[in-house]
Amino acid sequence: MTLLIEKNVSLLGYNSLALEAIAEHFCVVKSVDDIQQAIAFARDQRLTIIVLGAGSNVVLRHHLAGLVVHVQITGVQFERIEHDVLLHIGAGENWSSMVEYCLQNNWFGIENLILIPGNVGAAPVQNIGAYGVELSDSFVSLEAIDIATGKVHVMQRDHCEFGYRDSVFKNSARDKYIITRLCLKLSLKPNMVWHYPALKAALEAKTAVSEAPLTPHVIAASVTEIRRQKLPDPKVLPNAGSFFKNPVITREVAERLLIGHPNLPVYQNELGECKVPAGWLIEQCGYKGLRQGSVGVHPLQALVLVNYGGDNAAELLAFSETIKVEVEQTFGIHLELEPTVYGSF
């Protein structure tokens, strides 16, 4: 079947920030064959390709030249190997729904990642993580199509160069592949991670009241409660989730900062590096709950920038730049945007 490719398509409904943007060319792909047709069209027309999933971690400027490929490849397959399950998931599946599906089947390892918005195909690009767990902890491999050749590649964990909210797909392989399927290794036995401070406090309060045993299902329920209390629903108040990465600094820099800011939260990793919450830095600069025009910082979570009704990305990006400058001037720490920015004004 010939792939339908449309011209001048509004992407207002394809991004969680509800920003108006126009795709020069647009198509929906539901199979490898669809993607290969899209690549062939782009090659013939000399167009660049932009891959779009659920649009939950992107900022779209007004005009997106080239071909926007909206991935809707679905399907789930699994195989049991002793005490583990290998799960093969289509890139177009909703991530949080997949976490719920795994919990219903008592497959464990990603319960801390429940309610993270977006589709499965975007998860390895960002190496999504929350409450002490990252996708890379369960990741085995992925299938992706090379945009230059149209060929299918299988990429193992090491090939993806995972880091904190980072992967090869945000660096040397950016815009070079279209991810079609993920393979995760989950456990039939719980191996719970609950040491993250906010989660630990919520679990201790929950189990103290109910005296119920700690299970992955309880962890997922607690994470869900925390996220719903702190983070706005994009369908109600458009946002892209965390707008900035939590910066990672050296121990020496952290020690210097603690002299002037003794309440600065610092979390040291196994490499001796220190992660500090970007939301805390932004809040200390007075931006929590601040609104500027049609954009603002969420009143309950300073890490989240929201759109109160603006129709393009210019105002939002200018506001985010103001925040970055203020944080750098106050703390000497450079903030990086978490969502990817596409298009032009």
Coordinates of C-alpha atoms in Angstrom, one line a residue:
M1 CA 0.0 0.0 0.0
T2 CA 1.3 3.4 -0.9
L3 CA 2.1 5.6 2.0
L4 CA 0.0 8.8 2.4
I5 CA 2.2 11.9 2.6
E6 CA 0.4 15.2 3.2
K7 CA 1.6 18.8 2.9
N8 CA 1.4 21.7 5.3
V9 CA 0.0 19.8 8.2
S10 CA -0.7 21.4 11.6
L11 CA 1.1 19.7 14.5
L12 CA -0.9 21.4 17.2
G13 CA -2.3 18.1 18.3
Y14 CA 1.0 16.3 18.0
N15 CA 2.9 18.0 20.8
S16 CA 2.1 18.1 24.6
L17 CA 3.1 21.8 24.8
A18 CA 0.2 22.5 22.4
L19 CA 2.3 24.8 20.2
E20 CA 1.2 25.6 16.7
A21 CA 3.6 24.4 14.1
I22 CA 3.3 23.4 10.5
A23 CA 5.0 20.4 8.9
E24 CA 6.0 21.0 5.3
H25 CA 5.4 17.3 4.7
F26 CA 3.8 14.8 7.1
C27 CA 3.1 11.0 7.2
V28 CA 2.0 8.4 9.7
V29 CA 4.1 5.2 9.6
K30 CA 2.8 1.9 11.1
S31 CA 5.4 -0.6 9.7
V32 CA 9.0 -0.9 8.6
D33 CA 7.7 -0.8 5.0
D34 CA 6.0 2.5 5.7
I35 CA 9.2 4.0 7.0
Q36 CA 11.2 2.8 4.1
Q37 CA 8.7 4.4 1.7
A38 CA 9.0 7.7 3.7
I39 CA 12.8 7.6 3.5
A40 CA 12.6 7.0 -0.3
F41 CA 10.2 10.0 -0.7
A42 CA 12.5 12.2 1.4
R43 CA 15.5 11.1 -0.6
D44 CA 13.8 11.8 -3.9
Q45 CA 12.6 15.2 -2.8
R46 CA 15.8 16.0 -1.0
L47 CA 14.1 16.5 2.3
T48 CA 15.3 16.1 5.9
I49 CA 13.4 13.8 8.2
I50 CA 12.1 14.7 11.6
V51 CA 10.8 11.8 13.7
L52 CA 7.8 12.5 16.0
G53 CA 6.3 10.1 18.5
A54 CA 3.9 11.3 21.2
G55 CA 5.4 14.8 21.1
S56 CA 5.9 14.9 24.9
N57 CA 9.6 15.8 25.0
V58 CA 9.9 18.3 22.1
V59 CA 9.5 22.0 21.5
L60 CA 8.3 22.8 18.0
R61 CA 9.1 26.1 16.4
H62 CA 6.5 27.4 13.9
H63 CA 7.9 25.9 10.7
L64 CA 9.2 22.3 10.3
A65 CA 10.8 21.9 6.9
G66 CA 11.2 18.5 5.4
L67 CA 9.2 15.4 6.2
V68 CA 7.8 14.8 9.7
V69 CA 7.4 11.1 10.3
H70 CA 4.9 10.2 13.0
V71 CA 5.7 6.7 14.3
Q72 CA 2.7 4.5 15.3
I73 CA 4.3 1.0 15.2
T74 CA 2.5 -1.1 17.8
G75 CA 2.6 -4.6 19.1
V76 CA 4.0 -6.5 22.1
Q77 CA 5.7 -9.9 22.2
F78 CA 7.4 -11.7 25.1
E79 CA 9.4 -14.8 25.9
R80 CA 10.2 -16.2 29.3
I81 CA 13.8 -17.3 30.0
E82 CA 14.1 -18.8 33.5
H83 CA 13.4 -16.0 36.0
D84 CA 13.2 -13.3 33.4
V85 CA 11.0 -12.0 30.5
L86 CA 12.3 -10.6 27.2
L87 CA 9.7 -8.0 26.1
H88 CA 9.7 -6.8 22.5
I89 CA 7.6 -3.6 22.2
G90 CA 6.6 -1.5 19.2
A91 CA 7.9 2.1 19.2
G92 CA 4.4 3.5 19.0
E93 CA 3.1 1.9 22.2
N94 CA 2.4 4.3 25.1
W95 CA 5.1 4.0 27.7
S96 CA 3.1 4.3 30.9
S97 CA 0.4 1.9 29.5
M98 CA 3.3 -0.6 28.9
V99 CA 4.5 -0.2 32.5
E100 CA 0.9 -1.0 33.7
Y101 CA 0.8 -4.0 31.4
C102 CA 4.0 -5.4 32.8
L103 CA 2.8 -4.9 36.4
Q104 CA -0.5 -6.8 35.5
N105 CA 1.7 -9.7 34.3
N106 CA 4.1 -9.5 37.3
W107 CA 7.1 -8.5 35.2
F108 CA 9.2 -6.2 37.2
G109 CA 12.0 -3.6 36.8
I110 CA 10.3 -0.5 35.3
E111 CA 7.6 0.2 37.9
N112 CA 9.4 3.3 39.0
L113 CA 9.0 4.7 35.5
I114 CA 5.2 4.7 35.5
L115 CA 3.4 7.8 34.3
I116 CA 6.3 9.1 32.3
P117 CA 4.7 10.6 29.2
G118 CA 5.5 9.6 25.7
N119 CA 5.9 6.5 23.6
V120 CA 8.2 3.6 23.8
G121 CA 10.4 4.7 20.9
A122 CA 11.4 7.9 22.6
A123 CA 12.5 6.1 25.8
P124 CA 16.0 5.2 24.8
V125 CA 16.6 8.5 23.1
Q126 CA 16.2 10.2 26.5
N127 CA 17.2 7.2 28.6
I128 CA 14.2 8.0 30.6
G129 CA 14.5 7.8 34.4
A130 CA 12.7 8.5 37.6
Y131 CA 13.0 7.7 41.3
G132 CA 16.3 5.8 41.1
V133 CA 15.7 3.8 38.0
E134 CA 16.6 4.4 34.3
L135 CA 15.5 2.6 31.1
S136 CA 19.1 1.5 30.6
D137 CA 18.8 -0.8 33.7
S138 CA 16.4 -3.0 31.8
F139 CA 17.4 -2.3 28.2
V140 CA 18.7 -5.2 26.0
S141 CA 18.5 -3.9 22.4
L142 CA 16.5 -2.0 19.9
E143 CA 15.7 -2.1 16.2
A144 CA 16.1 1.1 14.2
I145 CA 16.1 2.0 10.5
D146 CA 19.1 4.0 9.2
I147 CA 17.6 7.0 7.5
A148 CA 20.6 7.2 5.1
T149 CA 20.1 3.7 3.7
G150 CA 16.7 2.5 4.8
K151 CA 18.2 -0.7 6.3
V152 CA 17.2 -2.2 9.7
H153 CA 19.9 -2.2 12.4
V154 CA 19.8 -4.0 15.7
M155 CA 21.6 -2.0 18.4
Q156 CA 22.8 -3.5 21.7
R157 CA 23.0 -1.6 25.0
D158 CA 26.6 -0.7 24.5
H159 CA 26.0 0.8 21.1
C160 CA 23.4 3.2 22.6
E161 CA 26.0 5.0 24.8
F162 CA 23.5 5.6 27.6
G163 CA 24.1 8.4 30.2
Y164 CA 22.1 10.6 32.4
R165 CA 19.1 11.6 30.2
D166 CA 21.4 11.0 27.3
S167 CA 22.2 8.5 24.5
V168 CA 23.9 8.2 21.2
F169 CA 20.6 9.4 19.6
K170 CA 21.0 12.8 21.2
N171 CA 24.6 13.1 20.0
S172 CA 26.4 11.4 17.1
A173 CA 23.3 9.5 16.0
R174 CA 20.9 12.3 16.3
D175 CA 18.3 12.4 13.5
K176 CA 20.1 9.4 11.8
Y177 CA 17.7 6.6 12.9
I178 CA 14.1 5.8 13.3
I179 CA 13.5 3.5 16.2
T180 CA 10.9 0.8 15.5
R181 CA 11.1 -1.7 18.4
L182 CA 12.6 -2.1 21.9
C183 CA 13.7 -5.2 23.7
L184 CA 13.7 -5.1 27.6
K185 CA 14.7 -7.7 30.1
L186 CA 12.3 -7.8 33.1
S187 CA 12.3 -10.0 36.1
L188 CA 9.7 -12.4 37.4
K189 CA 11.1 -11.7 40.9
P190 CA 10.8 -8.2 42.5
N191 CA 14.1 -6.3 42.9
M192 CA 12.7 -3.1 44.2
V193 CA 14.4 0.3 44.1
W194 CA 12.9 2.7 46.7
H195 CA 15.9 4.6 48.1
Y196 CA 15.1 7.9 46.2
P197 CA 14.2 10.4 49.0
A198 CA 10.7 11.5 47.8
L199 CA 9.7 7.9 47.0
K200 CA 11.2 6.5 50.3
A201 CA 9.2 9.1 52.3
A202 CA 6.0 8.3 50.5
L203 CA 6.4 4.6 50.9
E204 CA 7.3 4.8 54.6
A205 CA 4.1 6.9 55.2
K206 CA 2.0 4.5 53.1
T207 CA 3.2 1.2 54.7
A208 CA 3.1 2.7 58.2
V209 CA -0.6 3.4 57.8
S210 CA -1.6 0.2 56.0
E211 CA 1.0 -2.2 57.3
A212 CA 1.0 -3.6 53.8
P213 CA 4.1 -5.3 52.5
L214 CA 6.3 -3.4 50.1
T215 CA 5.8 -4.6 46.5
P216 CA 6.5 -3.3 43.0
H217 CA 2.8 -2.6 42.7
V218 CA 2.9 -0.4 45.8
I219 CA 6.0 1.4 44.5
A220 CA 4.1 2.1 41.2
A221 CA 1.1 3.4 43.0
S222 CA 3.3 5.7 45.2
V223 CA 5.1 7.0 42.1
T224 CA 1.8 7.7 40.4
E225 CA 0.5 9.6 43.4
I226 CA 3.7 11.7 43.7
R227 CA 3.7 12.5 40.0
R228 CA 0.1 13.5 39.9
Q229 CA 0.5 15.7 42.9
K230 CA 3.5 17.5 41.5
L231 CA 3.2 17.4 37.8
P232 CA 0.4 19.0 35.6
D233 CA -1.5 16.8 33.2
P234 CA -0.5 18.0 29.7
K235 CA -4.1 17.5 28.5
V236 CA -5.2 20.1 31.1
L237 CA -2.2 22.4 31.2
P238 CA 0.2 21.9 28.2
N239 CA 3.8 21.1 29.2
A240 CA 6.7 18.9 28.2
G241 CA 7.5 17.5 31.6
S242 CA 10.9 18.4 33.0
F243 CA 12.2 21.2 30.9
F244 CA 15.7 21.2 32.2
K245 CA 18.1 18.4 33.1
N246 CA 19.3 18.1 36.7
P247 CA 22.9 19.4 36.4
V248 CA 25.8 17.1 37.3
I249 CA 28.7 18.9 38.9
T250 CA 32.0 17.8 40.5
R251 CA 32.3 17.2 44.2
E252 CA 34.6 20.2 44.5
V253 CA 32.1 22.5 42.9
A254 CA 29.3 21.1 45.1
E255 CA 31.4 21.8 48.2
R256 CA 32.0 25.4 47.2
L257 CA 28.3 25.9 46.5
L258 CA 27.3 24.4 49.9
I259 CA 29.4 27.1 51.7
G260 CA 27.1 29.8 50.4
H261 CA 24.0 27.7 50.0
P262 CA 24.0 25.1 52.9
N263 CA 20.5 23.9 52.0
L264 CA 21.4 22.9 48.5
P265 CA 20.3 19.3 47.9
V266 CA 23.2 17.2 46.6
Y267 CA 23.1 13.6 45.4
Q268 CA 26.4 11.9 44.8
N269 CA 26.6 9.1 42.3
E270 CA 28.9 6.0 42.1
L271 CA 31.4 8.0 40.0
G272 CA 31.8 10.7 42.7
E273 CA 29.9 13.2 40.7
C274 CA 27.1 15.3 42.3
K275 CA 23.6 15.8 40.9
V276 CA 21.7 18.8 42.1
P277 CA 18.0 19.4 41.4
A278 CA 17.4 22.0 38.7
G279 CA 14.0 22.7 40.1
W280 CA 15.5 23.7 43.4
L281 CA 17.9 26.1 41.7
I282 CA 15.1 27.7 39.7
E283 CA 12.9 28.0 42.8
Q284 CA 15.7 29.8 44.7
C285 CA 15.9 32.3 41.9
G286 CA 12.3 33.2 42.4
Y287 CA 10.7 31.6 39.3
K288 CA 8.5 28.9 40.9
G289 CA 4.9 29.8 40.0
L290 CA 6.0 32.9 38.0
R291 CA 4.0 33.6 34.8
Q292 CA 5.4 35.7 32.0
G293 CA 2.9 36.4 29.3
S294 CA 1.4 33.1 28.1
V295 CA 4.1 30.9 29.6
G296 CA 5.3 30.2 33.1
V297 CA 6.8 27.9 35.7
H298 CA 4.4 25.5 37.4
P299 CA 3.5 26.5 40.9
L300 CA 4.1 23.1 42.3
Q301 CA 7.2 22.0 40.3
A302 CA 9.8 24.6 39.2
L303 CA 11.3 22.1 36.8
V304 CA 8.1 22.2 34.6
L305 CA 7.5 25.1 32.2
V306 CA 3.8 25.4 31.1
N307 CA 2.0 27.0 28.2
Y308 CA -1.0 29.0 29.3
G309 CA -2.2 29.6 25.7
G310 CA 0.7 30.8 23.6
D311 CA 0.6 29.7 19.9
N312 CA 4.3 29.4 19.2
A313 CA 7.6 28.4 20.9
A314 CA 9.3 31.8 20.7
E315 CA 7.9 33.1 24.0
L316 CA 8.6 29.8 25.8
L317 CA 12.2 29.5 24.6
A318 CA 12.9 33.1 25.5
F319 CA 11.5 32.6 29.0
S320 CA 13.6 29.4 29.4
E321 CA 16.7 31.3 28.4
T322 CA 16.0 34.0 31.0
I323 CA 15.8 31.2 33.7
K324 CA 19.1 29.7 32.5
V325 CA 20.9 33.0 32.7
E326 CA 19.6 33.7 36.2
V327 CA 20.6 30.3 37.5
E328 CA 24.1 30.6 36.0
Q329 CA 24.6 34.1 37.4
T330 CA 23.4 33.0 40.9
F331 CA 25.0 29.5 41.2
G332 CA 27.5 29.3 38.3
I333 CA 25.7 26.3 37.0
H334 CA 24.6 25.9 33.4
L335 CA 21.2 24.4 32.8
E336 CA 20.5 22.2 29.7
L337 CA 17.2 21.8 28.1
E338 CA 15.7 18.3 28.3
P339 CA 13.3 18.5 25.4
T340 CA 14.6 18.6 21.8
V341 CA 13.9 21.7 19.8
Y342 CA 12.9 21.4 16.1
G343 CA 12.0 23.8 13.3
S344 CA 12.5 27.5 12.7
F345 CA 10.5 30.7 13.1

